[in-house]
Amino acid sequence: MTHRRFDEHVVRHRLAARLDRAVATLPESPAGPVYVVDLDAFDRNAADLVRRAGGKPVRLATKSVRVPALARRALDRPGFAGVLAYNLREALWLAEHEELADVLVGYPSVDRPALARLAGDETLAQRVALMVDDVEHLRLVDSVRPAGGPPVRVVIDVDAGFRAGPAHLGPRRSPLRTAADVVRLVDEVSRCPGFDLVGVMTYEGQVAGVPDVAPGNPARSAAVRRMKSASLHDLRRRRAEIATALQDRGGVALWNAGGSGSLEVSAAAPEVTEVTAGSGLLVPHLFDHYRSFVPRPAAWFGLPVVRRPGPGLVTVAGGGLIASGPAGRDRAPLPWAPPGLALTAMEGAGEVQTPLHGPGVDLLGIGDVVWFRHAKAGEPAEHTAVVHLVSGERVVESVPTYRGLGLTW
Ligand SMILES: Cc1ncc(COP(=O)(O)O)c(C=O)c1O
């Protein structure tokens, strides 16, 4: 074993021992996965995101946390400002119950009752901005708007994907790509009474959400880096054209871009006024292979060993917390601590039980806990009601997830 791998082994053994000790003090053992967030790692990750944003404010992507207490913890730090919500009802809840004053819904909504609430309430309309990319989104608001309601604030989503020949790399979201496309909707917004244009968003998912390094595959890693560099070049040009066109119409106050994987390059763009990040706080395993930051995992879920099916195998309860996205092995949770454990090819992460193999199983007995990392940051919170916040070897607080509060958006 190399020195590096040996050190990594020691770190993971220590982590398992530390998390085991922390949760041993919990008054009652939970029924499902034991979801734990290390506050020291969380805070260091938050500081790192702010540093990487180079002085531009970081808007918190709530989908990548889904725990109000953790969202508040990040927002209380200098350098974070505002949230990018993932659902309009969530945004209204955050504005009402958490009294957040700057909530941008990151994705269009066709939720009529929620749109009607927003458009009929002065405070909510001041605090929450909608994402739009189609005149239909404006019409929908108009169809539910009560007479005399406050203006509804909107941000225009611009497709920041990369086109290489017929291929489109990046999220398929907004149909608006060119300055002419954007200006057409800007003009619609200014023609429609009852809307205020706040800004634009260019989320370059093919840069922010694709790891730079594909382990064991140098050719793929090189291709990804070439794609990212070409994409950033294309974006620089398109952003400048869009900014010039917007300037002719008075400019916009807000230009949002980026994600945890792209903060420094997104923030460096002169047009961009703020960047978004969420996953970089908890660092799920899909964020392990970026060149721009050293991954510091801050979240794990623990599953108990319930049986030993044979030599070289243990089986834990539960396990199938598979991440969204293109279904593949990288979406499965990663057995992390203690080290030396892997999912089996036959069963993967199971529905109610998950067998594990590898050298690490010899040290595990029935009742021991295996700590997993999820592939994505926010999704473990959909499987748990509570998150145990750990500092050192202590659970300092146990706080509800959205789901624990009965909030499913
Ligand atoms: C619009 C938008 N901005 C930013 C992000 C980045 O979030 P994160 O930092 O959690 O990767 C996402 C993630 O999907 C997104 O959809």
XYZ file of C-alpha atoms and ligand atoms in Angstrom:
425
model
C 0.000 0.000 0.000
C 1.355 3.467 -0.886
C 1.873 6.090 1.823
C -1.041 8.101 0.483
C -3.409 5.161 0.519
C -2.232 4.166 3.983
C -2.872 7.701 5.279
C -6.308 7.688 3.644
C -7.061 4.368 5.381
C -6.106 5.779 8.767
C -8.210 8.894 8.171
C -11.255 6.822 7.307
C -10.832 4.496 10.305
C -10.603 7.546 12.545
C -13.640 9.087 10.891
C -15.693 5.929 11.455
C -14.611 5.794 15.107
C -15.411 9.484 15.581
C -18.867 9.281 14.002
C -19.631 6.072 15.923
C -18.749 7.805 19.201
C -20.800 10.872 18.301
C -23.998 8.987 17.521
C -23.553 6.597 20.460
C -24.759 9.430 22.708
C -28.050 9.882 20.845
C -31.024 9.197 23.100
C -32.686 6.810 20.663
C -31.460 5.121 17.535
C -33.343 6.223 14.422
C -35.247 3.773 12.262
C -33.547 4.594 8.977
C -30.189 5.946 7.862
C -28.382 8.028 10.490
C -27.646 11.241 8.648
C -24.690 13.182 10.028
C -23.079 16.484 9.008
C -19.702 17.540 10.344
C -20.005 21.229 11.178
C -16.259 21.850 11.207
C -15.928 20.511 7.643
C -19.118 22.357 6.616
C -17.741 25.674 7.912
C -14.378 25.173 6.237
C -16.114 24.295 2.974
C -18.275 27.424 3.289
C -15.170 29.561 3.789
C -13.562 27.901 0.780
C -16.581 28.664 -1.431
C -16.470 32.317 -0.388
C -12.741 32.452 -1.111
C -13.223 30.866 -4.538
C -15.974 33.364 -5.385
C -13.284 36.064 -5.271
C -15.355 38.761 -3.601
C -18.647 38.153 -5.406
C -21.563 37.056 -3.204
C -22.430 33.367 -3.078
C -26.117 32.516 -3.466
C -26.936 29.287 -1.655
C -28.535 26.506 -3.753
C -31.027 25.102 -1.241
C -31.593 21.922 -3.266
C -28.066 20.914 -2.282
C -28.792 21.199 1.461
C -32.571 20.804 2.145
C -32.021 21.452 5.851
C -33.167 24.910 7.016
C -30.707 25.075 9.945
C -27.765 24.372 7.639
C -28.984 26.889 5.063
C -29.164 29.482 7.840
C -25.698 28.552 9.059
C -24.239 29.218 5.601
C -26.253 32.411 5.122
C -25.053 33.781 8.455
C -21.501 33.822 7.114
C -20.137 36.905 5.380
C -19.859 36.187 1.664
C -23.163 34.325 1.315
C -26.214 36.324 0.216
C -29.601 35.065 -0.872
C -30.803 31.622 -1.845
C -31.553 29.821 -5.080
C -34.666 27.819 -4.222
C -35.736 24.841 -6.309
C -39.472 25.098 -5.997
C -41.863 28.029 -5.701
C -43.655 26.607 -2.635
C -40.283 26.152 -1.003
C -39.403 29.750 -1.897
C -42.649 31.035 -0.345
C -41.983 28.979 2.781
C -38.447 30.361 3.058
C -39.700 33.922 2.617
C -42.513 33.471 5.157
C -41.154 31.135 7.810
C -37.438 31.853 7.579
C -38.073 35.493 6.667
C -35.476 35.349 3.903
C -35.547 38.572 1.925
C -33.746 37.413 -1.220
C -35.130 34.198 -2.654
C -34.638 33.422 -6.332
C -36.489 30.396 -7.663
C -33.920 28.718 -9.888
C -36.396 27.011 -12.230
C -39.698 28.072 -13.834
C -42.906 27.295 -11.984
C -46.342 26.457 -13.365
C -47.808 25.979 -9.902
C -50.901 28.187 -10.194
C -51.912 28.330 -6.509
C -48.341 29.198 -5.504
C -48.056 31.801 -8.277
C -51.350 33.325 -7.123
C -50.046 33.566 -3.551
C -46.863 35.247 -4.722
C -48.665 37.681 -6.997
C -51.172 38.608 -4.314
C -48.831 39.347 -1.438
C -46.676 42.478 -1.224
C -44.043 40.967 1.080
C -43.705 37.702 -0.813
C -43.453 39.549 -4.117
C -40.660 41.688 -2.705
C -38.745 38.719 -1.358
C -39.179 36.105 -4.088
C -38.154 36.354 -7.758
C -39.278 33.902 -10.439
C -37.163 32.310 -13.162
C -38.623 32.653 -16.658
C -37.507 31.814 -20.166
C -40.767 31.938 -22.118
C -43.529 34.469 -22.540
C -45.909 31.696 -21.431
C -44.394 31.963 -17.944
C -45.513 35.603 -17.836
C -48.983 34.759 -19.159
C -49.403 32.140 -16.450
C -48.681 34.689 -13.726
C -51.122 37.107 -15.363
C -53.819 34.416 -15.407
C -53.751 34.070 -11.606
C -52.773 37.585 -10.591
C -55.347 39.343 -8.377
C -56.325 42.873 -9.415
C -54.054 45.507 -7.915
C -51.387 42.983 -6.867
C -47.741 43.974 -6.491
C -45.275 43.655 -9.386
C -43.729 40.206 -9.757
C -39.948 40.134 -10.021
C -38.445 37.923 -12.706
C -35.012 36.701 -13.749
C -34.398 35.411 -17.274
C -32.683 32.034 -17.630
C -30.258 31.961 -20.561
C -28.962 28.679 -21.963
C -25.252 28.563 -21.135
C -24.753 25.093 -22.619
C -22.068 24.375 -25.182
C -22.875 23.358 -28.765
C -20.288 21.217 -30.508
C -21.765 20.487 -33.945
C -25.115 18.809 -33.370
C -24.240 17.988 -29.744
C -25.540 20.116 -26.895
C -23.419 19.804 -23.765
C -24.956 21.118 -20.589
C -28.421 21.247 -19.083
C -31.428 21.392 -21.432
C -33.386 24.204 -19.881
C -33.827 27.602 -21.414
C -34.490 27.988 -25.160
C -32.816 31.429 -25.048
C -29.234 31.386 -26.326
C -28.433 34.506 -28.253
C -28.560 38.181 -27.365
C -31.520 38.504 -29.772
C -33.399 35.699 -27.954
C -32.824 37.353 -24.589
C -33.758 40.836 -25.754
C -37.021 39.542 -27.205
C -38.111 38.298 -23.777
C -36.736 41.389 -22.035
C -38.936 43.495 -24.309
C -41.962 41.298 -23.533
C -41.321 41.741 -19.812
C -41.133 45.509 -20.137
C -44.308 45.574 -22.259
C -46.248 43.555 -19.648
C -47.371 45.675 -16.722
C -46.840 44.022 -13.376
C -43.388 42.539 -13.941
C -39.996 43.837 -12.853
C -36.941 42.431 -14.586
C -34.288 41.816 -11.973
C -31.606 40.071 -13.978
C -30.404 37.058 -15.905
C -28.872 33.681 -15.083
C -26.355 31.711 -17.148
C -25.805 28.352 -15.428
C -22.951 26.542 -17.153
C -23.720 23.016 -15.872
C -21.269 21.417 -18.302
C -18.470 23.251 -16.453
C -19.848 23.432 -12.901
C -21.273 19.925 -12.708
C -18.780 17.775 -14.621
C -15.654 16.607 -12.732
C -12.329 17.510 -14.380
C -10.761 14.158 -13.695
C -12.235 10.790 -14.665
C -10.213 8.421 -12.447
C -8.343 5.798 -14.469
C -9.373 7.390 -17.754
C -6.822 10.037 -18.814
C -8.289 10.309 -22.306
C -11.723 11.196 -20.907
C -10.185 13.625 -18.403
C -8.344 15.403 -21.229
C -11.506 15.526 -23.356
C -13.508 17.021 -20.457
C -10.872 19.690 -19.910
C -10.849 20.576 -23.615
C -14.653 20.760 -23.641
C -14.679 23.015 -20.565
C -12.089 25.334 -21.999
C -13.925 25.621 -25.361
C -17.205 26.114 -23.522
C -15.810 28.907 -21.345
C -14.431 30.602 -24.430
C -17.845 30.431 -26.125
C -19.555 31.705 -22.979
C -17.238 34.696 -22.669
C -18.287 35.788 -26.152
C -22.018 35.146 -25.680
C -22.134 36.780 -22.247
C -20.469 39.912 -23.628
C -22.968 40.101 -26.514
C -25.913 39.632 -24.171
C -24.532 42.221 -21.734
C -24.169 44.796 -24.516
C -27.735 44.176 -25.681
C -29.034 44.462 -22.113
C -27.051 47.655 -21.579
C -28.946 49.223 -24.486
C -32.127 48.537 -22.500
C -30.885 49.965 -19.233
C -28.904 46.951 -17.973
C -29.802 44.517 -15.217
C -28.947 44.525 -11.527
C -28.296 40.812 -11.161
C -26.343 38.277 -13.233
C -26.191 34.855 -11.632
C -23.907 32.084 -12.821
C -21.972 29.044 -11.739
C -22.087 26.228 -9.306
C -19.762 24.610 -6.802
C -17.568 23.159 -9.528
C -17.026 26.431 -11.398
C -17.025 29.220 -8.811
C -13.749 30.877 -9.705
C -14.253 30.884 -13.456
C -17.897 31.968 -13.187
C -17.076 34.723 -10.695
C -14.236 35.997 -12.887
C -16.659 36.955 -15.672
C -17.086 40.743 -15.588
C -20.851 40.581 -16.260
C -21.521 38.149 -13.392
C -22.619 39.834 -10.155
C -23.072 36.705 -8.015
C -22.426 32.967 -8.110
C -24.475 30.043 -6.842
C -23.159 27.150 -4.757
C -24.592 24.433 -2.570
C -22.969 21.057 -3.133
C -19.566 22.400 -2.138
C -20.778 22.711 1.469
C -21.357 18.989 1.960
C -19.154 17.637 -0.869
C -20.938 14.477 -1.984
C -18.812 11.989 -3.893
C -19.687 13.304 -7.385
C -17.633 16.351 -6.334
C -14.459 14.404 -5.603
C -12.638 15.015 -8.856
C -12.397 18.726 -9.553
C -9.075 20.475 -10.001
C -10.361 23.719 -8.516
C -10.800 22.479 -4.946
C -9.764 19.741 -2.560
C -12.827 17.723 -1.577
C -13.588 17.806 2.130
C -16.600 15.530 2.736
C -18.949 16.852 5.406
C -21.963 14.506 5.178
C -22.448 10.788 5.678
C -25.288 8.426 6.355
C -24.748 5.424 8.578
C -26.305 1.999 8.084
C -25.957 -0.874 10.556
C -24.526 -4.271 9.685
C -27.391 -6.710 10.132
C -25.971 -10.030 8.889
C -22.913 -11.840 7.580
C -23.949 -13.891 4.550
C -20.572 -15.616 4.182
C -16.824 -15.103 4.249
C -15.771 -11.683 2.987
C -19.275 -10.233 3.097
C -21.466 -8.204 5.413
C -24.960 -6.908 4.774
C -26.197 -3.525 6.001
C -29.818 -2.485 6.428
C -31.144 -0.183 3.692
C -28.708 1.459 1.311
C -30.481 2.243 -1.953
C -30.120 5.988 -1.790
C -29.414 6.325 -5.501
C -28.850 9.811 -6.840
C -30.792 11.421 -9.664
C -29.234 11.938 -13.090
C -28.179 9.520 -15.826
C -28.475 6.100 -14.155
C -25.018 4.634 -13.729
C -22.660 3.319 -11.111
C -21.537 6.799 -10.131
C -25.063 7.512 -8.802
C -24.810 4.844 -6.098
C -23.720 5.717 -2.563
C -20.097 5.072 -1.678
C -19.240 2.981 1.386
C -16.677 5.312 2.932
C -15.765 4.585 6.523
C -14.363 2.279 7.717
C -12.326 1.835 4.519
C -11.977 -1.244 2.342
C -15.674 -1.767 1.565
C -17.441 -1.868 -1.784
C -20.901 -2.556 -3.178
C -21.274 -5.864 -4.986
C -21.802 -5.851 -8.767
C -24.826 -8.159 -8.483
C -26.873 -6.168 -5.978
C -25.411 -2.664 -5.842
C -27.128 -0.494 -3.232
C -30.231 -2.481 -2.318
C -33.814 -1.551 -1.619
C -33.836 -2.703 2.009
C -30.463 -4.430 2.384
C -27.027 -3.936 0.848
C -24.245 -6.514 0.834
C -20.680 -5.190 1.009
C -17.434 -6.929 0.238
C -13.757 -6.047 0.471
C -10.972 -6.334 3.019
C -12.793 -4.013 5.443
C -15.556 -6.510 6.202
C -13.327 -8.607 8.474
C -13.360 -5.890 11.090
C -17.128 -5.528 11.106
C -19.598 -7.302 13.334
C -23.372 -7.306 13.499
C -24.562 -3.941 14.849
C -21.510 -1.988 13.640
C -22.214 1.024 11.455
C -20.915 1.626 7.936
C -20.782 5.296 6.906
C -21.677 6.060 3.293
C -21.356 9.163 1.157
C -24.219 10.016 -1.165
C -23.470 10.942 -4.791
C -25.375 14.238 -4.426
C -25.588 16.781 -1.666
C -29.263 17.406 -1.001
C -30.837 14.037 -1.636
C -29.976 12.219 1.629
C -32.275 14.725 3.318
C -35.171 13.216 1.342
C -34.606 9.916 3.178
C -34.235 11.238 6.698
C -36.264 13.385 9.063
C -33.312 14.567 11.130
C -29.663 15.511 10.610
C -27.249 15.130 13.487
C -24.781 18.009 13.489
C -21.423 16.839 14.747
C -18.473 18.822 16.009
C -15.449 16.754 16.921
C -16.851 13.672 18.628
C -20.124 15.200 19.765
C -23.564 15.622 18.285
C -24.138 19.275 19.135
C -27.642 19.492 17.720
C -30.164 17.384 15.828
C -32.158 19.421 13.321
C -35.006 18.585 10.938
C -34.667 18.211 7.187
C -37.408 19.638 4.968
C -38.913 16.150 5.014
C -38.714 16.037 8.798
C -40.760 19.252 8.837
C -43.316 17.572 6.590
C -42.220 19.706 3.652
C -42.051 17.796 0.386
C -41.914 20.045 -2.615
C -29.459 26.886 -11.712
C -28.367 26.235 -10.938
N -27.376 27.000 -10.430
C -26.389 26.436 -9.720
C -26.341 25.085 -9.479
C -25.172 24.551 -8.722
O -25.464 23.963 -7.520
P -24.347 23.151 -6.745
O -23.357 24.122 -6.235
O -25.100 22.483 -5.661
O -23.727 22.194 -7.691
C -27.330 24.272 -10.009
C -27.272 22.819 -9.806
O -27.888 22.014 -10.424
C -28.375 24.856 -10.754
O -29.379 24.116 -11.282
